Coordinates of C-alpha atoms in Angstrom, one line a residue:
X1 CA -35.0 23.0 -24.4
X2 CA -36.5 21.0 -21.4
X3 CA -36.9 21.3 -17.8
X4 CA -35.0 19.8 -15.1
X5 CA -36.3 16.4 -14.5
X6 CA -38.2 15.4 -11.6
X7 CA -37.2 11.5 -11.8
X8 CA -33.7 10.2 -11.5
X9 CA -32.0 11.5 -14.3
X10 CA -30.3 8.8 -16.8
X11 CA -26.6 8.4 -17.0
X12 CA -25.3 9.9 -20.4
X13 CA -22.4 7.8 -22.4
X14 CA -21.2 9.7 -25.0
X15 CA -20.2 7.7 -28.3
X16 CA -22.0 4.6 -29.7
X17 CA -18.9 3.1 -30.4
X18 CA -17.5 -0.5 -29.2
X19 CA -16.8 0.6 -25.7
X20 CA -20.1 3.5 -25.5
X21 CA -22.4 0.7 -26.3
X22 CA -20.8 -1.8 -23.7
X23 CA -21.0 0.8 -21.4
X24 CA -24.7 0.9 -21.6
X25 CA -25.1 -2.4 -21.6
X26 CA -23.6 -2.7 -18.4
X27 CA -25.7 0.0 -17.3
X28 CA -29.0 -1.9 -18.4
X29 CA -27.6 -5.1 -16.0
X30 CA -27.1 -3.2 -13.1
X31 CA -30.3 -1.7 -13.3
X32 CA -29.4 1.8 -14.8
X33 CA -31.0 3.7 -17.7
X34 CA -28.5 5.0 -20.2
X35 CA -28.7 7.5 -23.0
X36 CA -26.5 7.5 -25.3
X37 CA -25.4 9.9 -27.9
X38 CA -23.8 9.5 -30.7
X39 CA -22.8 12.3 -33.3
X40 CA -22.5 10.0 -36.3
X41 CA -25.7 8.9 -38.1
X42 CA -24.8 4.8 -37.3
X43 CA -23.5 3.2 -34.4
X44 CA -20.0 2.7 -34.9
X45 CA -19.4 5.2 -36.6
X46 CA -15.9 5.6 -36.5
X47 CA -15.3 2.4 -36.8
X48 CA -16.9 2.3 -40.2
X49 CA -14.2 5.0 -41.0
X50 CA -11.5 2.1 -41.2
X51 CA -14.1 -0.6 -42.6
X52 CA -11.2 -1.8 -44.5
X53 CA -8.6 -3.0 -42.3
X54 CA -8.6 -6.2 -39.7
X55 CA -8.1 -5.9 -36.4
X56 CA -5.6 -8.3 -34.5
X57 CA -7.9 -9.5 -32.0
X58 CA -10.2 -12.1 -32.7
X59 CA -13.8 -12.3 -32.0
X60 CA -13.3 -13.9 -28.4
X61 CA -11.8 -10.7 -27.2
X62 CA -13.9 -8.1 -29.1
X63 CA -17.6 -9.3 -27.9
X64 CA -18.1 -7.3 -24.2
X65 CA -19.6 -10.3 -22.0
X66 CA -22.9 -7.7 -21.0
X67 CA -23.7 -6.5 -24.8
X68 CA -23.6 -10.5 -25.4
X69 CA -25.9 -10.8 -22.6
X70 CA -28.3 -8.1 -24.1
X71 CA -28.1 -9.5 -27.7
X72 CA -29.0 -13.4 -26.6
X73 CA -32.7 -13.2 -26.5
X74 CA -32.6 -11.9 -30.2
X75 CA -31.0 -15.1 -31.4
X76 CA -27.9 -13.4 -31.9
X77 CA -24.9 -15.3 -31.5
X78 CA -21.3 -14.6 -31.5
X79 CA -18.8 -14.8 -35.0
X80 CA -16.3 -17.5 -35.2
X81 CA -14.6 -16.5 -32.3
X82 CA -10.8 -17.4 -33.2
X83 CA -11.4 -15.3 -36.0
X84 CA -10.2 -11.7 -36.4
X85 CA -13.2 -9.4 -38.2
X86 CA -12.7 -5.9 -40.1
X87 CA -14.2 -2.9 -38.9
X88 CA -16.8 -3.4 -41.1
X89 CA -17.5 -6.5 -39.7
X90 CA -17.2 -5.2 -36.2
X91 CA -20.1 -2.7 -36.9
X92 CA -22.2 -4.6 -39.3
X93 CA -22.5 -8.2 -36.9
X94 CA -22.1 -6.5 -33.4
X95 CA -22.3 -3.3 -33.2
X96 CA -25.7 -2.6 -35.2
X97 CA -27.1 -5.3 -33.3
X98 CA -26.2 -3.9 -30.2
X99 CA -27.2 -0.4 -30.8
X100 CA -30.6 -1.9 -32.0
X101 CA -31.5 -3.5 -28.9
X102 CA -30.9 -0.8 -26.8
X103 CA -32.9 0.7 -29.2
X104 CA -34.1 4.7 -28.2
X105 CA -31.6 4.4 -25.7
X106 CA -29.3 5.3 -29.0
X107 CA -29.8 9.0 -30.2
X108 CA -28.0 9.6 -33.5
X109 CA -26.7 12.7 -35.6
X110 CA -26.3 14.2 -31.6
X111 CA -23.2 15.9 -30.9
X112 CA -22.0 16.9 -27.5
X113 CA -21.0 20.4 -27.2
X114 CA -20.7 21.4 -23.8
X115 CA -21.0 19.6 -20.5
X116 CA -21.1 21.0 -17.1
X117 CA -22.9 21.1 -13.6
X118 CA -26.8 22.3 -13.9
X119 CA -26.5 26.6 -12.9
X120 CA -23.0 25.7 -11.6
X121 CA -19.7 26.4 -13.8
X122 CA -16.4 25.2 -12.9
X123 CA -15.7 27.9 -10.6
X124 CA -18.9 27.9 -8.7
X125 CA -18.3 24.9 -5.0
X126 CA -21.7 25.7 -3.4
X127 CA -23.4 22.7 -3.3
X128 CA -21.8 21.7 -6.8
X129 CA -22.0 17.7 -6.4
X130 CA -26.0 17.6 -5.7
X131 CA -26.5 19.2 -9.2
X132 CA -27.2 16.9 -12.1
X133 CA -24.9 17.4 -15.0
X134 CA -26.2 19.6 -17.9
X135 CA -25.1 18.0 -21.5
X136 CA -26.1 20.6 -24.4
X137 CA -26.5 18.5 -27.8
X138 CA -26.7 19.8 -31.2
X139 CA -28.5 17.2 -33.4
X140 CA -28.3 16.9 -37.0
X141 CA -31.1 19.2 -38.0
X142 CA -30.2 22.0 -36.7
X143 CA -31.8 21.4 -33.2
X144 CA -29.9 22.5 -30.0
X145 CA -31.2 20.3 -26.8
X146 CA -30.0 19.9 -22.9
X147 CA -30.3 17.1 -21.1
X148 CA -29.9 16.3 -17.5
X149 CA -27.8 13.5 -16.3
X150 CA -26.9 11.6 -13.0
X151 CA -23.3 10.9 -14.1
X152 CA -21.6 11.0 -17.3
X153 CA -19.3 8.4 -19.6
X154 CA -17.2 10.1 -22.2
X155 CA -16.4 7.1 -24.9
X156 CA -16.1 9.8 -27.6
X157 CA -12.7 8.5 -28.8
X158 CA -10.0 10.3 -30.0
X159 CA -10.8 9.3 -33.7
X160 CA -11.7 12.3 -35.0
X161 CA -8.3 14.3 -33.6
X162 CA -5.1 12.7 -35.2
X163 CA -1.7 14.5 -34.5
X164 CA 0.0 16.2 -37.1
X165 CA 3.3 15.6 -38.6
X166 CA 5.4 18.0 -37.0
X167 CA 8.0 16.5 -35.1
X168 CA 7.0 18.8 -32.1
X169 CA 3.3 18.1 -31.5
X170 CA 2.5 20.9 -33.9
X171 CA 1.3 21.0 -37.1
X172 CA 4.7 21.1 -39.5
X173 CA 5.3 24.7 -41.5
X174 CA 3.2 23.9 -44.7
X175 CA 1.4 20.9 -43.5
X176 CA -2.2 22.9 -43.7
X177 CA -1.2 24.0 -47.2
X178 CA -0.2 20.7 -48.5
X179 CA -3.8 19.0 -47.1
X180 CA -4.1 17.8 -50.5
X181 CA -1.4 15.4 -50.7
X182 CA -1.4 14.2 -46.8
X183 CA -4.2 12.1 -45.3
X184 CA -4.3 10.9 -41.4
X185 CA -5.5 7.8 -41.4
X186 CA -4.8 4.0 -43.4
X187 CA -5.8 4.5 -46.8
X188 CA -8.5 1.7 -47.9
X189 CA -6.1 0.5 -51.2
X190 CA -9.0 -1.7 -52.7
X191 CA -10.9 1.1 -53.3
X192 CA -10.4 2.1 -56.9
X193 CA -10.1 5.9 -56.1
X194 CA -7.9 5.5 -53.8
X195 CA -5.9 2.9 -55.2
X196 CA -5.1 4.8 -58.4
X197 CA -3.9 7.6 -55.9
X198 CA -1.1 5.8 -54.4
X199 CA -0.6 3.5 -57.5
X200 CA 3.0 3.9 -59.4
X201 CA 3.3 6.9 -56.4
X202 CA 6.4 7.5 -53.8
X203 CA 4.4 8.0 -50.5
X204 CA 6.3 8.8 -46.9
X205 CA 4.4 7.3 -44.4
X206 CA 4.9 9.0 -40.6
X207 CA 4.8 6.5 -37.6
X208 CA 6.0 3.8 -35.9
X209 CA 3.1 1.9 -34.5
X210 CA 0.7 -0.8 -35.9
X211 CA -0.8 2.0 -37.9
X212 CA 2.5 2.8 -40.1
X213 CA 2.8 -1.0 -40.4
X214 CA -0.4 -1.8 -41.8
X215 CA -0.1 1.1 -44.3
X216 CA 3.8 0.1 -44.9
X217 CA 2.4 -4.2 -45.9
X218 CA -0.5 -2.4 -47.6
X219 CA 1.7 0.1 -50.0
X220 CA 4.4 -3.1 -50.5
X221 CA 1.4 -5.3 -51.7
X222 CA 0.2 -2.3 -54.0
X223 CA 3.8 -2.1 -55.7
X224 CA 3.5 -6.3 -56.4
X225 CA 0.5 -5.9 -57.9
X226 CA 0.0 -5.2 -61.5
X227 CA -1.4 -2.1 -61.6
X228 CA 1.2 -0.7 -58.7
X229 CA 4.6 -0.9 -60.6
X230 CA 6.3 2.0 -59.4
X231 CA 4.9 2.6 -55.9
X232 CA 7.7 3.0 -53.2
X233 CA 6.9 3.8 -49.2
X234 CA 9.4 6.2 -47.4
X235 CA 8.7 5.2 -44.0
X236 CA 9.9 8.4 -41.4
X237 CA 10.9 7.2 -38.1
X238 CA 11.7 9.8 -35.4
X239 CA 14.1 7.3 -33.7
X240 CA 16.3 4.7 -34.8
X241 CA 15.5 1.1 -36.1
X242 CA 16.1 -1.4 -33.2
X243 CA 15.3 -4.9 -31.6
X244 CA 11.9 -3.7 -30.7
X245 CA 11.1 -1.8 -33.8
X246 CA 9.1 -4.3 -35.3
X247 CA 6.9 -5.2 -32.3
X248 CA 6.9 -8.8 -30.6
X249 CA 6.6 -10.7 -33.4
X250 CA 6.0 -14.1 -33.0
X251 CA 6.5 -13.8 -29.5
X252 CA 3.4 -11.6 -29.2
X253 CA 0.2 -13.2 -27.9
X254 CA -2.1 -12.0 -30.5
X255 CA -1.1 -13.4 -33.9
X256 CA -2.4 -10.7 -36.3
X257 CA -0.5 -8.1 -34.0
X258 CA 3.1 -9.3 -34.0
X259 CA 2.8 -10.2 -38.0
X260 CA 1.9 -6.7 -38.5
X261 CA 5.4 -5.9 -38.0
X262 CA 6.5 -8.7 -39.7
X263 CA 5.0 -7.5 -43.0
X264 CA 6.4 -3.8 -42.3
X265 CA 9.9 -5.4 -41.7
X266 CA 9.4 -7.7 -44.9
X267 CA 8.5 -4.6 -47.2
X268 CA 11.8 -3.1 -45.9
X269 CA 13.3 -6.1 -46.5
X270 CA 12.1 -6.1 -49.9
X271 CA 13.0 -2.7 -51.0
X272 CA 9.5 -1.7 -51.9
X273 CA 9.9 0.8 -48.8
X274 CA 13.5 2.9 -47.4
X275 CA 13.8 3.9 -43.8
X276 CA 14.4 7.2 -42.8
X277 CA 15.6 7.3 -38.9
X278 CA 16.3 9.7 -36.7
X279 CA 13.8 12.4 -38.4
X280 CA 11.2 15.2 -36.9
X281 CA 9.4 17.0 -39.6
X282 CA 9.5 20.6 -39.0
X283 CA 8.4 22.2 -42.4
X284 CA 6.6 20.3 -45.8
X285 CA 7.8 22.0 -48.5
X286 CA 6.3 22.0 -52.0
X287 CA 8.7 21.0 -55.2
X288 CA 8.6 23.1 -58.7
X289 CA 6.2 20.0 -59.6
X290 CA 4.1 20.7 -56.5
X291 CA 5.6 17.1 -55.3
X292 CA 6.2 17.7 -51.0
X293 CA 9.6 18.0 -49.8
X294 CA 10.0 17.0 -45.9
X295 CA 12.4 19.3 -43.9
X296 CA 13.5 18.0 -40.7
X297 CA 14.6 19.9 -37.6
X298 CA 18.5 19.4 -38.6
X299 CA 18.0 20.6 -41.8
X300 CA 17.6 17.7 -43.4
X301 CA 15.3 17.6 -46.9
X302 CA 14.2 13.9 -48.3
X303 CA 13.9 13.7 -51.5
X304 CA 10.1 14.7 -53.0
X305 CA 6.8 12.6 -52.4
X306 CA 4.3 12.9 -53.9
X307 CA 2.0 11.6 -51.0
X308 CA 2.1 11.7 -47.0
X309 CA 0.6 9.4 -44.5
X310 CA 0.5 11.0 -41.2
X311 CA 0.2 8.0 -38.5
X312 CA 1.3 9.7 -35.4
X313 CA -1.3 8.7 -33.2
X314 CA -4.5 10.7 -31.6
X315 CA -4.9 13.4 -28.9
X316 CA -8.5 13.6 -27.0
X317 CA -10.7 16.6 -27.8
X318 CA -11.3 17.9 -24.6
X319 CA -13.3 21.2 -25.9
X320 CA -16.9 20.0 -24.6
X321 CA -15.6 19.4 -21.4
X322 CA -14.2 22.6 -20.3
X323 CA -16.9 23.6 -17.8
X324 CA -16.1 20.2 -15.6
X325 CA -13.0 19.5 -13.3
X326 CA -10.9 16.8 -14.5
X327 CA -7.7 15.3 -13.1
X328 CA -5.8 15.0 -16.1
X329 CA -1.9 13.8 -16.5
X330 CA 0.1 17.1 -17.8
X331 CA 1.9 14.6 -20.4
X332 CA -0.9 12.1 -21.7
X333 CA -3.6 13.9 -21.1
X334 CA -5.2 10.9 -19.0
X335 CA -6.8 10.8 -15.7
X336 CA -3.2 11.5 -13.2
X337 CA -3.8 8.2 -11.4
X338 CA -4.5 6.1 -14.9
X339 CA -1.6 7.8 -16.7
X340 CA 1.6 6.2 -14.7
X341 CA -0.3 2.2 -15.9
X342 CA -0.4 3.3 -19.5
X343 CA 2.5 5.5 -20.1
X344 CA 3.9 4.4 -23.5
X345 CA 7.6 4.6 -22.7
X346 CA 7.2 2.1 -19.7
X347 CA 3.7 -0.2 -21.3
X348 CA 2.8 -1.7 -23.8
X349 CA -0.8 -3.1 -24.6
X350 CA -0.2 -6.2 -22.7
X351 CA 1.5 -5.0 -19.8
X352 CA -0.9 -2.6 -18.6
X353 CA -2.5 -3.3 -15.5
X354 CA -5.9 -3.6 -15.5
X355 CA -7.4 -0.6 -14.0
X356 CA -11.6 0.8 -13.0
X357 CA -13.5 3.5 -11.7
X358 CA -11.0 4.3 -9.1
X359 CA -8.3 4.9 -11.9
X360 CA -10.8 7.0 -14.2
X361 CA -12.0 9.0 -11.5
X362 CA -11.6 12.8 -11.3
X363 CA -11.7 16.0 -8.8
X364 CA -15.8 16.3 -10.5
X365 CA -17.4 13.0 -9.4
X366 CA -19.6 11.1 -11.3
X367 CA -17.7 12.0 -14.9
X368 CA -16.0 9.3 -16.4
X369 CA -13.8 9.3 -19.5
X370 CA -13.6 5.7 -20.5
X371 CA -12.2 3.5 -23.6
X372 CA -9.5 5.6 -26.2
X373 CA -10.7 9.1 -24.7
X374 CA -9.1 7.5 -21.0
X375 CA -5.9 7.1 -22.7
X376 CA -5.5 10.7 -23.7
X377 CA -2.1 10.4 -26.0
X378 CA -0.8 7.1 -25.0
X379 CA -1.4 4.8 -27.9
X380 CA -1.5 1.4 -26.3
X381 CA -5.0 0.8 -25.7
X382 CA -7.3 -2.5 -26.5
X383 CA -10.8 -3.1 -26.3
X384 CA -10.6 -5.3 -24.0
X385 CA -9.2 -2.6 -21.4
X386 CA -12.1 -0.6 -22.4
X387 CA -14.8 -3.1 -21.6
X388 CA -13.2 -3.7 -18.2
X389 CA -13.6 -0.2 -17.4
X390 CA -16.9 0.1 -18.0
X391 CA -17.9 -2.9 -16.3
X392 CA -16.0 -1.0 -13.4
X393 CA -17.8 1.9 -13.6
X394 CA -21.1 0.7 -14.3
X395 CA -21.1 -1.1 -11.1
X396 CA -19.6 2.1 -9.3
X397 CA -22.6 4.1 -10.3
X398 CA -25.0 1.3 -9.0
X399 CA -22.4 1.6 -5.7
X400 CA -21.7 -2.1 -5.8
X401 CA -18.2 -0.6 -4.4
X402 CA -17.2 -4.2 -4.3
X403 CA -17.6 -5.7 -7.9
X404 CA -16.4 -2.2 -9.2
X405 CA -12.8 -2.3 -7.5
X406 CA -13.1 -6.7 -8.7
X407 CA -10.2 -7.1 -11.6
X408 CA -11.7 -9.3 -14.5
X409 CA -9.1 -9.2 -17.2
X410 CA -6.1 -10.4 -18.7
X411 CA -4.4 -9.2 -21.0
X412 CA -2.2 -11.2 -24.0
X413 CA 1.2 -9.8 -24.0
X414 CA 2.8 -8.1 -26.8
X415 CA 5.8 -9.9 -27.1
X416 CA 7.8 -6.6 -26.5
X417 CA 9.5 -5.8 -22.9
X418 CA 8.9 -2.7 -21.5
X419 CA 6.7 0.1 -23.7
X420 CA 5.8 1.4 -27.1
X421 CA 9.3 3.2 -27.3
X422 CA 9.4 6.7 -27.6
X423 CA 13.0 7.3 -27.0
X424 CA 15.0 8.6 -29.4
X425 CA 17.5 6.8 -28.9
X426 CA 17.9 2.9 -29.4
X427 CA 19.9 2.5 -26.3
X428 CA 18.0 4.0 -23.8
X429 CA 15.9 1.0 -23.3
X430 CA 17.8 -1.8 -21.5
X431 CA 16.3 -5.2 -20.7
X432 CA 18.2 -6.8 -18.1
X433 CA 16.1 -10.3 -18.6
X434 CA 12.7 -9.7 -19.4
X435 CA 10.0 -11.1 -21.7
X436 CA 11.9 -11.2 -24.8
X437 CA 15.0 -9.8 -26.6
X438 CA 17.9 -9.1 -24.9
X439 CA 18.8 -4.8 -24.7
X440 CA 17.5 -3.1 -27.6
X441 CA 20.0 -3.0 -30.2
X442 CA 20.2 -1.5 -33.9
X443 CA 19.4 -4.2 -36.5
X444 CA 20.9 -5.2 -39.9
X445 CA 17.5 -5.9 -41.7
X446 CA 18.2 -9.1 -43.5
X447 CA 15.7 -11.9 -45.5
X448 CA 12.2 -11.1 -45.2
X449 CA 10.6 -13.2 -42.3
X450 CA 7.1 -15.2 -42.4
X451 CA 5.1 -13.2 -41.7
X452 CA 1.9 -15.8 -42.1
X453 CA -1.8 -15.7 -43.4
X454 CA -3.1 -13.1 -41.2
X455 CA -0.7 -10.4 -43.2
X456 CA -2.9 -11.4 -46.6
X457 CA -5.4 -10.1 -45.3
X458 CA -5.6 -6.2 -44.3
X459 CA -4.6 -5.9 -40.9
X460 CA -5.7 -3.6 -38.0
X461 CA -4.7 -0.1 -38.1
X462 CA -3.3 0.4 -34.4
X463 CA -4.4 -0.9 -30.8
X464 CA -7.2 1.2 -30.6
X465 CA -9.0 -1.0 -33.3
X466 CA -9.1 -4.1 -30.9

């Protein structure tokens, strides 16, 4: 345990992930010492959790400008940048670097577990904003620790807290019991393991973002190959299949995105994998050959799987940070003056506006949540949004009021009017003009389109891995 410190306090950014380490290094221009704390033992952890899959944004829009700063005296220089890289490239060429030269700036194996005002909980006014934040840490070996901080940047992510299956935010009847079969995340198919789990298998896979898409092209190129005769997707949709079903296509800015939904639509297409509308898990079920049954809220039961993949989106884990007053958006789970830019029935990616300190800001000053974690349960975010932020509130901190509240980005649009599209029905959503297609409308899902290079390889596995 230590004392309270009699210098400045640092500013603590929890997560050493794409947008954490940005954060510091945006810190480190404006003249600020960061710590940062990261529970995984590498840098990037996370990101290392989906080595396998591409993202859709190239290296041009993955590098943040102040890391690229802090790397150039060390020779490094920046990846083909029309290129998109895996997460494994991500971590291996930028992020290790990065966390490197910031060097014991980067604590790893430290977990946040609580966060609040130094001898002040959240009930507690008197003279509340001239205390230092507390952060208690557990660290890998067993070792509890609290440090002191002048503000705080929560870039934890929402990585490690998927939603569950059930059609109502909670976990389906029998979805902890079939944990077995059901996995939350894009299975890595060129691993043999996990390959010869899916192979020759019928797998539902739960979703309708970029997420379900990669794993929809991933389980259709499984069932061409030679040693995947036999595997079939049964993709679960909670809405009907319409114009914008498929994302923006080749409309959308960012190549790898829109053929992400090109390759889902061409493994329809191709019969490798059925659609299922219109259906909200409320109970998994288990067959007399232990195969999983889906039950839908109408009553509905699919025919048996014999493998579920859950790609539902993320919620933030908001545990550590009970002790501290946030603003957050009832629905999302965002900061309230973020959540109205980002809400997913109104935005997608592309046509959220970029958005700082002032956005991210809550009723406890000085505590930021920033990059995925700042987007609570709204699924459209890129890293691109995420580096702006922390530029934002870097320069907040250093109370450069005026370069914090400056708007550097722009954002490539998605090719798709309006939001992500979570109405259940296909005809709520009219486009009177727009960017794109004309009112959604249901679809007769015809030839396979072209659905180009960037589908060979695996693709990304949802915004939140740009």
């Amino acid at each position: 345990m230590t004392a309270p410190p009699a210098t400045e306090p640092p500013v603590v950014v929890i997560g050493a992930g794409p947008v954490g380490l940005a954060a510091a290094a945006h810190l480190v221009d404006q003249g600020i010492e960061p710590l940062v704390l990261e529970a995984g033992r590498t840098a990037g952890a996370a990101v290392r959790e989906w080595a396998h899959l591409r993202l859709f944004s190239t290296w041009s829009e993955v590098v943040d400008p102040a890391a690229e700063k802090l790397l150039a005296p060390t020779g490094w220089t920046r990846p083909d940048p029309a290129t998109c890289p895996s997460g494994g490239d991500w971590a291996d060429l930028y992020l290790r670097p990065l966390a490197e030269v910031l060097g014991d700036r980067v604590r790893l194996g430290a977990t946040v577990t609580g966060v609040s005002r130094a001898g002040r909980d959240r009930i507690v006014d008197a003279d509340r904003e001239r205390r230092p934040f507390v952060v208690h840490v557990a660290h890998a070996d067993g070792r509890e620790e609290r440090v002191f901080a002048r503000a705080v940047i929560d870039a934890s992510g929402t990585w490690t807290t998927p939603s569950p299956a059930g059609g109502s935010g909670l976990p389906a009847l029998g979805e902890k019991a079939a944990a077995d079969r059901i996995t939350y995340r894009v299975p890595d198919l060129k691993a043999p393991a996990v390959r010869a789990r899916y192979a020759g298998q019928r797998t539902a896979v739960i979703g309708s973002g970029a997420s379900a898409f990669t794993a929809l092209a991933c389980l259709a190129a499984l069932a061409k190959a030679d040693d995947g005769a036999g595997t079939k997707a049964v993709w679960i949709l909670r809405r009907g299949i319409s114009g914008s079903t498929f994302g923006g296509g080749e409309a959308d800015q960012l190549p790898a995105r829109g053929a992400l939904g090109l390759a889902a639509k061409a493994a329809v297409d191709d019969g490798h994998a059925e659609a299922v509308t219109g259906f909200r898990t409320e109970a998994i079920d288990r067959d007399a050959d232990g195969r999983l049954v889906l039950v839908g809220e109408d009553g509905r039961r699919l025919d048996a799987v014999d493998e579920v993949i859950v790609l539902t989106g993320f919620r933030p884990d908001l545990t550590f940070l009970g002790e501290l007053r946030l603003g957050l958006d009832e629905r999302l789970q965002a900061p309230v003056d973020l959540a109205p830019l980002i809400d997913p029935n109104q935005h997608s990616c592309g046509t959220v506006y970029p958005h700082g300190h002032r956005e991210l800001s809550h009723p406890e000053q000085g505590v930021y949540l920033v990059g995925m974690k700042s987007y609570g349960r709204a699924p459209t975010f890129l890293a691109m949004t995420g580096y702006e932020q922390v530029r934002s509130v870097a320069a907040a901190i250093a109370g450069d009021l005026e370069a914090a509240d400056r708007v550097e980005l722009t954002l490539p649009e998605t090719g798709v009017c309006g939001g992500a599209g979570l109405f259940d029905a296909p005809g709520a959503r009219e486009a009177d003009g727009g960017c794109c297609a004309p009112a959604p409308r249901l679809v007769q899902l015809g030839a396979p389109a072209e659905v180009g290079a960037a589908a060979d390889q695996d693709p990304a596995g949802g915004c939140c891995g740009s």
